[in-house]
mmCIF file of C-alpha atoms and ligand atoms in Angstrom:
data_model
loop_
_atom_site.group_PDB
_atom_site.id
_atom_site.type_symbol
_atom_site.label_atom_id
_atom_site.label_comp_id
_atom_site.label_asym_id
_atom_site.label_seq_id
_atom_site.Cartn_x
_atom_site.Cartn_y
_atom_site.Cartn_z
ATOM 1 C CA MET A 1108 1.210 2.526 9.283
ATOM 2 C CA ARG A 1109 -1.159 4.984 10.928
ATOM 3 C CA ILE A 1110 -1.577 5.061 14.703
ATOM 4 C CA ASP A 1111 -4.100 7.271 16.498
ATOM 5 C CA VAL A 1112 -4.079 7.610 20.270
ATOM 6 C CA VAL A 1113 -6.975 8.967 22.327
ATOM 7 C CA THR A 1114 -6.040 10.080 25.830
ATOM 8 C CA ILE A 1115 -6.663 12.744 28.450
ATOM 9 C CA PHE A 1116 -2.870 13.132 28.768
ATOM 10 C CA PRO A 1117 -1.572 13.827 25.246
ATOM 11 C CA THR A 1118 1.875 14.950 26.476
ATOM 12 C CA PHE A 1119 2.536 11.361 27.641
ATOM 13 C CA PHE A 1120 3.196 10.573 23.987
ATOM 14 C CA ASP A 1121 5.771 13.345 23.379
ATOM 15 C CA VAL A 1122 8.374 10.661 23.943
ATOM 16 C CA LEU A 1123 7.419 9.149 20.581
ATOM 17 C CA GLU A 1124 9.464 11.954 19.026
ATOM 18 C CA VAL A 1125 12.759 10.426 20.177
ATOM 19 C CA SER A 1126 14.867 7.403 19.233
ATOM 20 C CA LEU A 1127 13.944 4.846 16.559
ATOM 21 C CA LEU A 1128 10.231 5.610 16.576
ATOM 22 C CA GLY A 1129 10.937 9.332 16.225
ATOM 23 C CA LYS A 1130 13.108 8.589 13.190
ATOM 24 C CA ALA A 1131 10.408 6.285 11.778
ATOM 25 C CA ARG A 1132 7.922 9.143 12.083
ATOM 26 C CA GLU A 1133 10.319 11.517 10.306
ATOM 27 C CA LYS A 1134 10.740 8.983 7.489
ATOM 28 C CA GLY A 1135 6.957 8.597 7.193
ATOM 29 C CA LEU A 1136 6.981 4.898 8.185
ATOM 30 C CA LEU A 1137 4.769 5.660 11.199
ATOM 31 C CA ASP A 1138 2.075 8.309 11.141
ATOM 32 C CA VAL A 1139 1.177 8.863 14.817
ATOM 33 C CA ARG A 1140 -1.616 11.269 15.775
ATOM 34 C CA VAL A 1141 -2.531 11.981 19.395
ATOM 35 C CA HIS A 1142 -6.008 13.255 20.329
ATOM 36 C CA ASP A 1143 -7.060 14.880 23.599
ATOM 37 C CA LEU A 1144 -10.355 13.290 24.684
ATOM 38 C CA ARG A 1145 -11.253 16.509 26.511
ATOM 39 C CA ASP A 1146 -11.412 18.333 23.157
ATOM 40 C CA ALA A 1147 -14.508 16.205 22.445
ATOM 41 C CA THR A 1148 -16.377 17.414 25.559
ATOM 42 C CA THR A 1149 -19.067 20.087 25.436
ATOM 43 C CA ASP A 1150 -19.227 21.419 28.995
ATOM 44 C CA ARG A 1151 -17.243 24.192 30.651
ATOM 45 C CA HIS A 1152 -15.295 21.765 32.840
ATOM 46 C CA ARG A 1153 -14.387 19.421 29.948
ATOM 47 C CA THR A 1154 -15.792 16.512 31.933
ATOM 48 C CA VAL A 1155 -14.867 12.990 30.802
ATOM 49 C CA ASP A 1156 -16.050 10.926 33.811
ATOM 50 C CA ASP A 1157 -19.073 10.318 35.995
ATOM 51 C CA THR A 1158 -20.186 8.084 38.869
ATOM 52 C CA PRO A 1159 -20.851 4.394 38.127
ATOM 53 C CA TYR A 1160 -24.393 3.090 37.727
ATOM 54 C CA GLY A 1161 -25.054 0.534 40.463
ATOM 55 C CA GLY A 1162 -22.738 2.350 42.865
ATOM 56 C CA GLY A 1163 -19.191 1.555 43.841
ATOM 57 C CA ALA A 1164 -15.890 3.316 44.179
ATOM 58 C CA GLY A 1165 -14.295 5.504 41.545
ATOM 59 C CA MET A 1166 -15.470 7.126 38.353
ATOM 60 C CA VAL A 1167 -16.183 5.777 34.883
ATOM 61 C CA MET A 1168 -15.311 7.461 31.577
ATOM 62 C CA LYS A 1169 -18.436 8.814 29.905
ATOM 63 C CA PRO A 1170 -19.364 7.433 26.478
ATOM 64 C CA GLU A 1171 -20.233 10.703 24.679
ATOM 65 C CA PRO A 1172 -16.717 12.169 24.277
ATOM 66 C CA TRP A 1173 -15.440 8.743 23.205
ATOM 67 C CA GLY A 1174 -18.163 8.404 20.558
ATOM 68 C CA HIS A 1175 -17.359 11.854 19.242
ATOM 69 C CA VAL A 1176 -13.610 11.409 19.002
ATOM 70 C CA LEU A 1177 -13.753 7.844 17.614
ATOM 71 C CA ASP A 1178 -16.208 8.985 14.927
ATOM 72 C CA GLY A 1179 -13.865 11.839 14.038
ATOM 73 C CA ILE A 1180 -10.965 9.432 13.515
ATOM 74 C CA ALA A 1181 -12.981 6.765 11.680
ATOM 75 C CA ASP A 1182 -14.725 9.322 9.441
ATOM 76 C CA ALA A 1183 -11.496 11.027 8.346
ATOM 77 C CA SER A 1184 -11.096 10.555 4.615
ATOM 78 C CA ASP A 1185 -7.701 8.866 4.854
ATOM 79 C CA ALA A 1186 -9.026 6.418 7.476
ATOM 80 C CA ALA A 1187 -12.030 5.310 5.437
ATOM 81 C CA GLU A 1188 -10.205 2.563 3.554
ATOM 82 C CA THR A 1189 -7.937 1.282 6.289
ATOM 83 C CA ASP A 1190 -10.312 -1.077 8.195
ATOM 84 C CA PRO A 1191 -9.061 0.194 11.559
ATOM 85 C CA VAL A 1192 -8.508 -1.900 14.648
ATOM 86 C CA PHE A 1193 -9.423 -0.246 17.945
ATOM 87 C CA VAL A 1194 -7.148 -1.302 20.787
ATOM 88 C CA PHE A 1195 -8.334 -0.519 24.295
ATOM 89 C CA PRO A 1196 -5.617 -1.288 26.869
ATOM 90 C CA SER A 1197 -7.283 -3.077 29.785
ATOM 91 C CA PRO A 1198 -6.148 -5.345 32.629
ATOM 92 C CA ALA A 1199 -9.256 -7.385 31.788
ATOM 93 C CA GLY A 1200 -8.180 -7.928 28.180
ATOM 94 C CA GLU A 1201 -6.326 -10.618 26.204
ATOM 95 C CA ARG A 1202 -2.598 -10.736 26.958
ATOM 96 C CA PHE A 1203 -0.295 -8.646 24.774
ATOM 97 C CA THR A 1204 2.556 -10.828 23.472
ATOM 98 C CA GLN A 1205 5.186 -10.702 20.741
ATOM 99 C CA ALA A 1206 2.674 -12.569 18.549
ATOM 100 C CA THR A 1207 0.095 -9.806 19.131
ATOM 101 C CA ALA A 1208 2.715 -7.199 18.221
ATOM 102 C CA ARG A 1209 3.568 -9.095 15.039
ATOM 103 C CA GLU A 1210 -0.109 -9.337 14.060
ATOM 104 C CA MET A 1211 -0.688 -5.647 14.664
ATOM 105 C CA ALA A 1212 2.435 -4.622 12.752
ATOM 106 C CA HIS A 1213 0.573 -5.833 9.627
ATOM 107 C CA GLU A 1214 -2.371 -3.500 10.265
ATOM 108 C CA GLN A 1215 -2.701 -0.290 8.286
ATOM 109 C CA HIS A 1216 -4.456 1.633 11.039
ATOM 110 C CA VAL A 1217 -4.489 1.079 14.802
ATOM 111 C CA ILE A 1218 -6.421 3.345 17.178
ATOM 112 C CA PHE A 1219 -5.522 3.203 20.880
ATOM 113 C CA GLY A 1220 -8.146 4.307 23.416
ATOM 114 C CA CYS A 1221 -6.515 4.979 26.794
ATOM 115 C CA GLY A 1222 -8.795 4.501 29.773
ATOM 116 C CA ARG A 1223 -8.425 6.196 33.171
ATOM 117 C CA TYR A 1224 -10.279 5.991 36.497
ATOM 118 C CA GLU A 1225 -12.264 2.714 36.732
ATOM 119 C CA GLY A 1226 -12.195 2.424 32.953
ATOM 120 C CA ILE A 1227 -14.429 3.311 29.992
ATOM 121 C CA ASP A 1228 -18.227 2.861 29.810
ATOM 122 C CA GLU A 1229 -18.662 -0.648 28.342
ATOM 123 C CA ARG A 1230 -20.956 0.592 25.555
ATOM 124 C CA VAL A 1231 -18.016 2.386 23.916
ATOM 125 C CA PHE A 1232 -16.488 -0.999 22.978
ATOM 126 C CA ALA A 1233 -19.769 -2.155 21.407
ATOM 127 C CA TYR A 1234 -20.023 1.095 19.456
ATOM 128 C CA ALA A 1235 -16.395 0.952 18.297
ATOM 129 C CA ALA A 1236 -17.122 -2.546 16.953
ATOM 130 C CA THR A 1237 -19.529 -0.932 14.474
ATOM 131 C CA ARG A 1238 -16.642 1.201 13.147
ATOM 132 C CA GLY A 1239 -13.882 -1.392 12.998
ATOM 133 C CA ARG A 1240 -12.423 -4.366 14.831
ATOM 134 C CA VAL A 1241 -12.045 -4.101 18.613
ATOM 135 C CA ARG A 1242 -9.451 -5.684 20.901
ATOM 136 C CA LEU A 1243 -9.138 -5.215 24.646
ATOM 137 C CA VAL A 1244 -5.503 -5.913 25.406
ATOM 138 C CA SER A 1245 -3.648 -6.300 28.698
ATOM 139 C CA LEU A 1246 0.018 -5.547 29.225
ATOM 140 C CA GLY A 1247 0.171 -7.985 32.135
ATOM 141 C CA ASP A 1248 -1.558 -9.187 35.258
ATOM 142 C CA TYR A 1249 -1.325 -5.972 37.240
ATOM 143 C CA VAL A 1250 -3.248 -2.692 37.316
ATOM 144 C CA LEU A 1251 -1.864 0.600 35.997
ATOM 145 C CA ASN A 1252 -3.434 4.021 36.601
ATOM 146 C CA GLY A 1253 -4.222 4.489 32.939
ATOM 147 C CA GLY A 1254 -3.884 3.070 29.450
ATOM 148 C CA GLU A 1255 -1.110 5.473 28.389
ATOM 149 C CA VAL A 1256 1.875 3.448 29.621
ATOM 150 C CA ALA A 1257 0.344 0.272 28.164
ATOM 151 C CA ALA A 1258 -0.342 1.961 24.807
ATOM 152 C CA MET A 1259 3.224 3.330 24.734
ATOM 153 C CA ALA A 1260 4.681 -0.131 25.337
ATOM 154 C CA MET A 1261 2.455 -1.642 22.652
ATOM 155 C CA ILE A 1262 3.262 1.111 20.143
ATOM 156 C CA GLU A 1263 6.983 0.528 20.660
ATOM 157 C CA ALA A 1264 6.680 -3.268 20.367
ATOM 158 C CA ILE A 1265 4.496 -2.980 17.244
ATOM 159 C CA GLY A 1266 6.352 -0.045 15.674
ATOM 160 C CA ARG A 1267 9.763 -1.738 15.725
ATOM 161 C CA LEU A 1268 8.312 -4.641 13.692
ATOM 162 C CA VAL A 1269 7.102 -2.337 10.920
ATOM 163 C CA PRO A 1270 9.499 -2.898 7.990
ATOM 164 C CA GLY A 1271 12.203 -0.231 7.843
ATOM 165 C CA VAL A 1272 11.872 0.961 11.440
ATOM 166 C CA VAL A 1273 14.763 -1.148 12.774
ATOM 167 C CA GLY A 1274 17.767 -0.759 10.447
ATOM 168 C CA ASN A 1275 18.917 -4.393 10.459
ATOM 169 C CA PRO A 1276 15.902 -6.744 10.183
ATOM 170 C CA ALA A 1277 18.132 -9.696 11.228
ATOM 171 C CA SER A 1278 18.299 -8.229 14.728
ATOM 172 C CA LEU A 1279 14.533 -8.726 15.063
ATOM 173 C CA VAL A 1280 14.716 -12.429 14.305
ATOM 174 C CA GLU A 1281 17.077 -13.571 17.058
ATOM 175 C CA GLU A 1282 15.187 -12.019 19.942
ATOM 176 C CA SER A 1283 13.424 -13.275 23.018
ATOM 177 C CA HIS A 1284 9.936 -14.604 22.223
ATOM 178 C CA GLU A 1285 10.475 -14.741 18.457
ATOM 179 C CA ASP A 1286 10.893 -18.529 18.561
ATOM 180 C CA GLY A 1287 9.099 -19.158 21.850
ATOM 181 C CA LEU A 1288 12.359 -19.049 23.814
ATOM 182 C CA LEU A 1289 14.222 -16.318 25.695
ATOM 183 C CA GLU A 1290 17.277 -14.894 23.990
ATOM 184 C CA TYR A 1291 20.774 -16.278 24.669
ATOM 185 C CA PRO A 1292 23.262 -14.129 26.681
ATOM 186 C CA SER A 1293 25.192 -11.469 24.762
ATOM 187 C CA TYR A 1294 28.743 -10.197 25.298
ATOM 188 C CA THR A 1295 30.984 -7.572 23.715
ATOM 189 C CA LYS A 1296 34.627 -6.483 24.089
ATOM 190 C CA PRO A 1297 36.727 -6.727 26.223
ATOM 191 C CA ALA A 1298 36.985 -10.532 26.435
ATOM 192 C CA SER A 1299 37.868 -10.237 30.124
ATOM 193 C CA TRP A 1300 36.369 -7.641 32.482
ATOM 194 C CA ARG A 1301 36.796 -7.402 36.247
ATOM 195 C CA GLY A 1302 37.552 -11.089 36.426
ATOM 196 C CA TYR A 1303 34.572 -12.149 34.325
ATOM 197 C CA ASP A 1304 35.446 -13.898 31.049
ATOM 198 C CA VAL A 1305 33.408 -14.214 27.874
ATOM 199 C CA PRO A 1306 32.571 -17.920 27.320
ATOM 200 C CA GLU A 1307 35.387 -19.514 25.344
ATOM 201 C CA VAL A 1308 33.072 -20.891 22.647
ATOM 202 C CA LEU A 1309 32.174 -17.353 21.499
ATOM 203 C CA LEU A 1310 35.861 -16.645 20.804
ATOM 204 C CA SER A 1311 36.348 -19.914 18.902
ATOM 205 C CA GLY A 1312 35.144 -18.713 15.484
ATOM 206 C CA ASN A 1313 33.328 -22.072 15.104
ATOM 207 C CA HIS A 1314 29.869 -21.027 13.933
ATOM 208 C CA GLY A 1315 28.322 -24.467 14.394
ATOM 209 C CA ARG A 1316 29.478 -24.704 18.017
ATOM 210 C CA ILE A 1317 28.381 -21.131 18.687
ATOM 211 C CA ALA A 1318 24.891 -21.757 17.280
ATOM 212 C CA GLN A 1319 24.546 -24.935 19.368
ATOM 213 C CA TRP A 1320 25.763 -23.176 22.541
ATOM 214 C CA ARG A 1321 23.353 -20.299 21.995
ATOM 215 C CA HIS A 1322 20.434 -22.633 21.485
ATOM 216 C CA ASP A 1323 21.329 -24.595 24.632
ATOM 217 C CA GLN A 1324 21.527 -21.331 26.574
ATOM 218 C CA GLN A 1325 18.093 -20.307 25.267
ATOM 219 C CA VAL A 1326 16.518 -23.553 26.427
ATOM 220 C CA GLU A 1327 18.308 -23.449 29.787
ATOM 221 C CA ARG A 1328 17.330 -19.815 30.483
ATOM 222 C CA THR A 1329 13.753 -20.393 29.462
ATOM 223 C CA ARG A 1330 13.520 -23.472 31.712
ATOM 224 C CA GLU A 1331 14.926 -21.475 34.629
ATOM 225 C CA ARG A 1332 13.094 -18.156 34.207
ATOM 226 C CA ARG A 1333 9.942 -18.887 32.187
ATOM 227 C CA PRO A 1334 9.048 -22.595 32.317
ATOM 228 C CA ASP A 1335 5.513 -21.605 31.258
ATOM 229 C CA LEU A 1336 6.887 -20.796 27.775
ATOM 230 C CA LEU A 1337 8.263 -24.333 27.374
ATOM 231 C CA ALA A 1338 4.911 -25.762 28.453
ATOM 232 C CA ASP A 1339 3.201 -23.622 25.766
HETATM 233 N N1 SAM B 2869 -11.220 -1.051 37.077
HETATM 234 C C1 SAM B 2869 -10.382 -1.627 36.073
HETATM 235 C C2 SAM B 2869 -10.290 -3.130 36.295
HETATM 236 O O1 SAM B 2869 -10.266 -3.558 37.425
HETATM 237 O O2 SAM B 2869 -10.198 -3.885 35.289
HETATM 238 C C3 SAM B 2869 -8.997 -1.006 36.132
HETATM 239 C C4 SAM B 2869 -8.963 0.408 35.681
HETATM 240 S S1 SAM B 2869 -7.345 1.064 35.631
HETATM 241 C C5 SAM B 2869 -7.161 1.844 37.169
HETATM 242 C C6 SAM B 2869 -7.507 2.407 34.509
HETATM 243 C C7 SAM B 2869 -7.060 2.135 33.094
HETATM 244 O O3 SAM B 2869 -5.704 1.739 33.089
HETATM 245 C C8 SAM B 2869 -7.772 1.022 32.359
HETATM 246 O O4 SAM B 2869 -8.986 1.461 31.813
HETATM 247 C C9 SAM B 2869 -6.773 0.656 31.283
HETATM 248 O O5 SAM B 2869 -6.851 1.538 30.187
HETATM 249 C C10 SAM B 2869 -5.436 0.908 31.975
HETATM 250 N N2 SAM B 2869 -4.782 -0.309 32.484
HETATM 251 C C11 SAM B 2869 -4.604 -0.649 33.775
HETATM 252 N N3 SAM B 2869 -3.941 -1.803 33.895
HETATM 253 C C12 SAM B 2869 -3.663 -2.223 32.656
HETATM 254 C C13 SAM B 2869 -3.015 -3.369 32.121
HETATM 255 N N4 SAM B 2869 -2.497 -4.311 32.889
HETATM 256 N N5 SAM B 2869 -2.917 -3.481 30.780
HETATM 257 C C14 SAM B 2869 -3.434 -2.541 29.968
HETATM 258 N N6 SAM B 2869 -4.078 -1.432 30.421
HETATM 259 C C15 SAM B 2869 -4.190 -1.269 31.737
#
């Protein structure tokens, strides 16, 4: 899977060199390329923002550098056949969920455009739609300073679903949100620690009872912590 990221803070993504995603990059399962939006500017100050039409606080990201850098990515010979999807992190976008991550893990080519300031000139989204599919995606109902943290979270959630990235695929199945419920509680050795005991059923060796207990715990936890998921 190829992932391009456009940002004014490329070093944010250095962290993609470590852990499972770093290994996936080494193995060639993920091809991540980070682009500095300022490299697509033409003025001495490498300006990427300007004041908003209509007035108001803050600055807006100018369309020209975006057009230039998105064209560069979409025109690249190895991108021509991949039908890219442009993902612009935005608090005003659709909600990013495990289902979104699963969908995107099937894509061949995802391009993240990280906004800053008050966001990106709206025309950039219309233009990107002429070069591929466009999704504005929100990490949650709060406002971050920029799209980098959101893109990082999405890349990790998507990347770990790409076949081969997580060693044991079974561990992806029994996770929170995979079946619409939160995951059951997990324990490891020792069986007793500082007066807290592992639930007896998990020591019983009775797989049927364990499966039933885990399912009951999932439902109970979800009812307590995320009743909205049960309603869905
Ligand atoms: N003025 C924008 C609004 O009210 O919708 C917020 C701009 S925010 C300060 C700057 C950038 O951070 C956005 O362009 C977006 O890329 C990113 N961002 C902020 N909150 C986000 C969220 N919840 N999910 C995804 N991206 C977010």
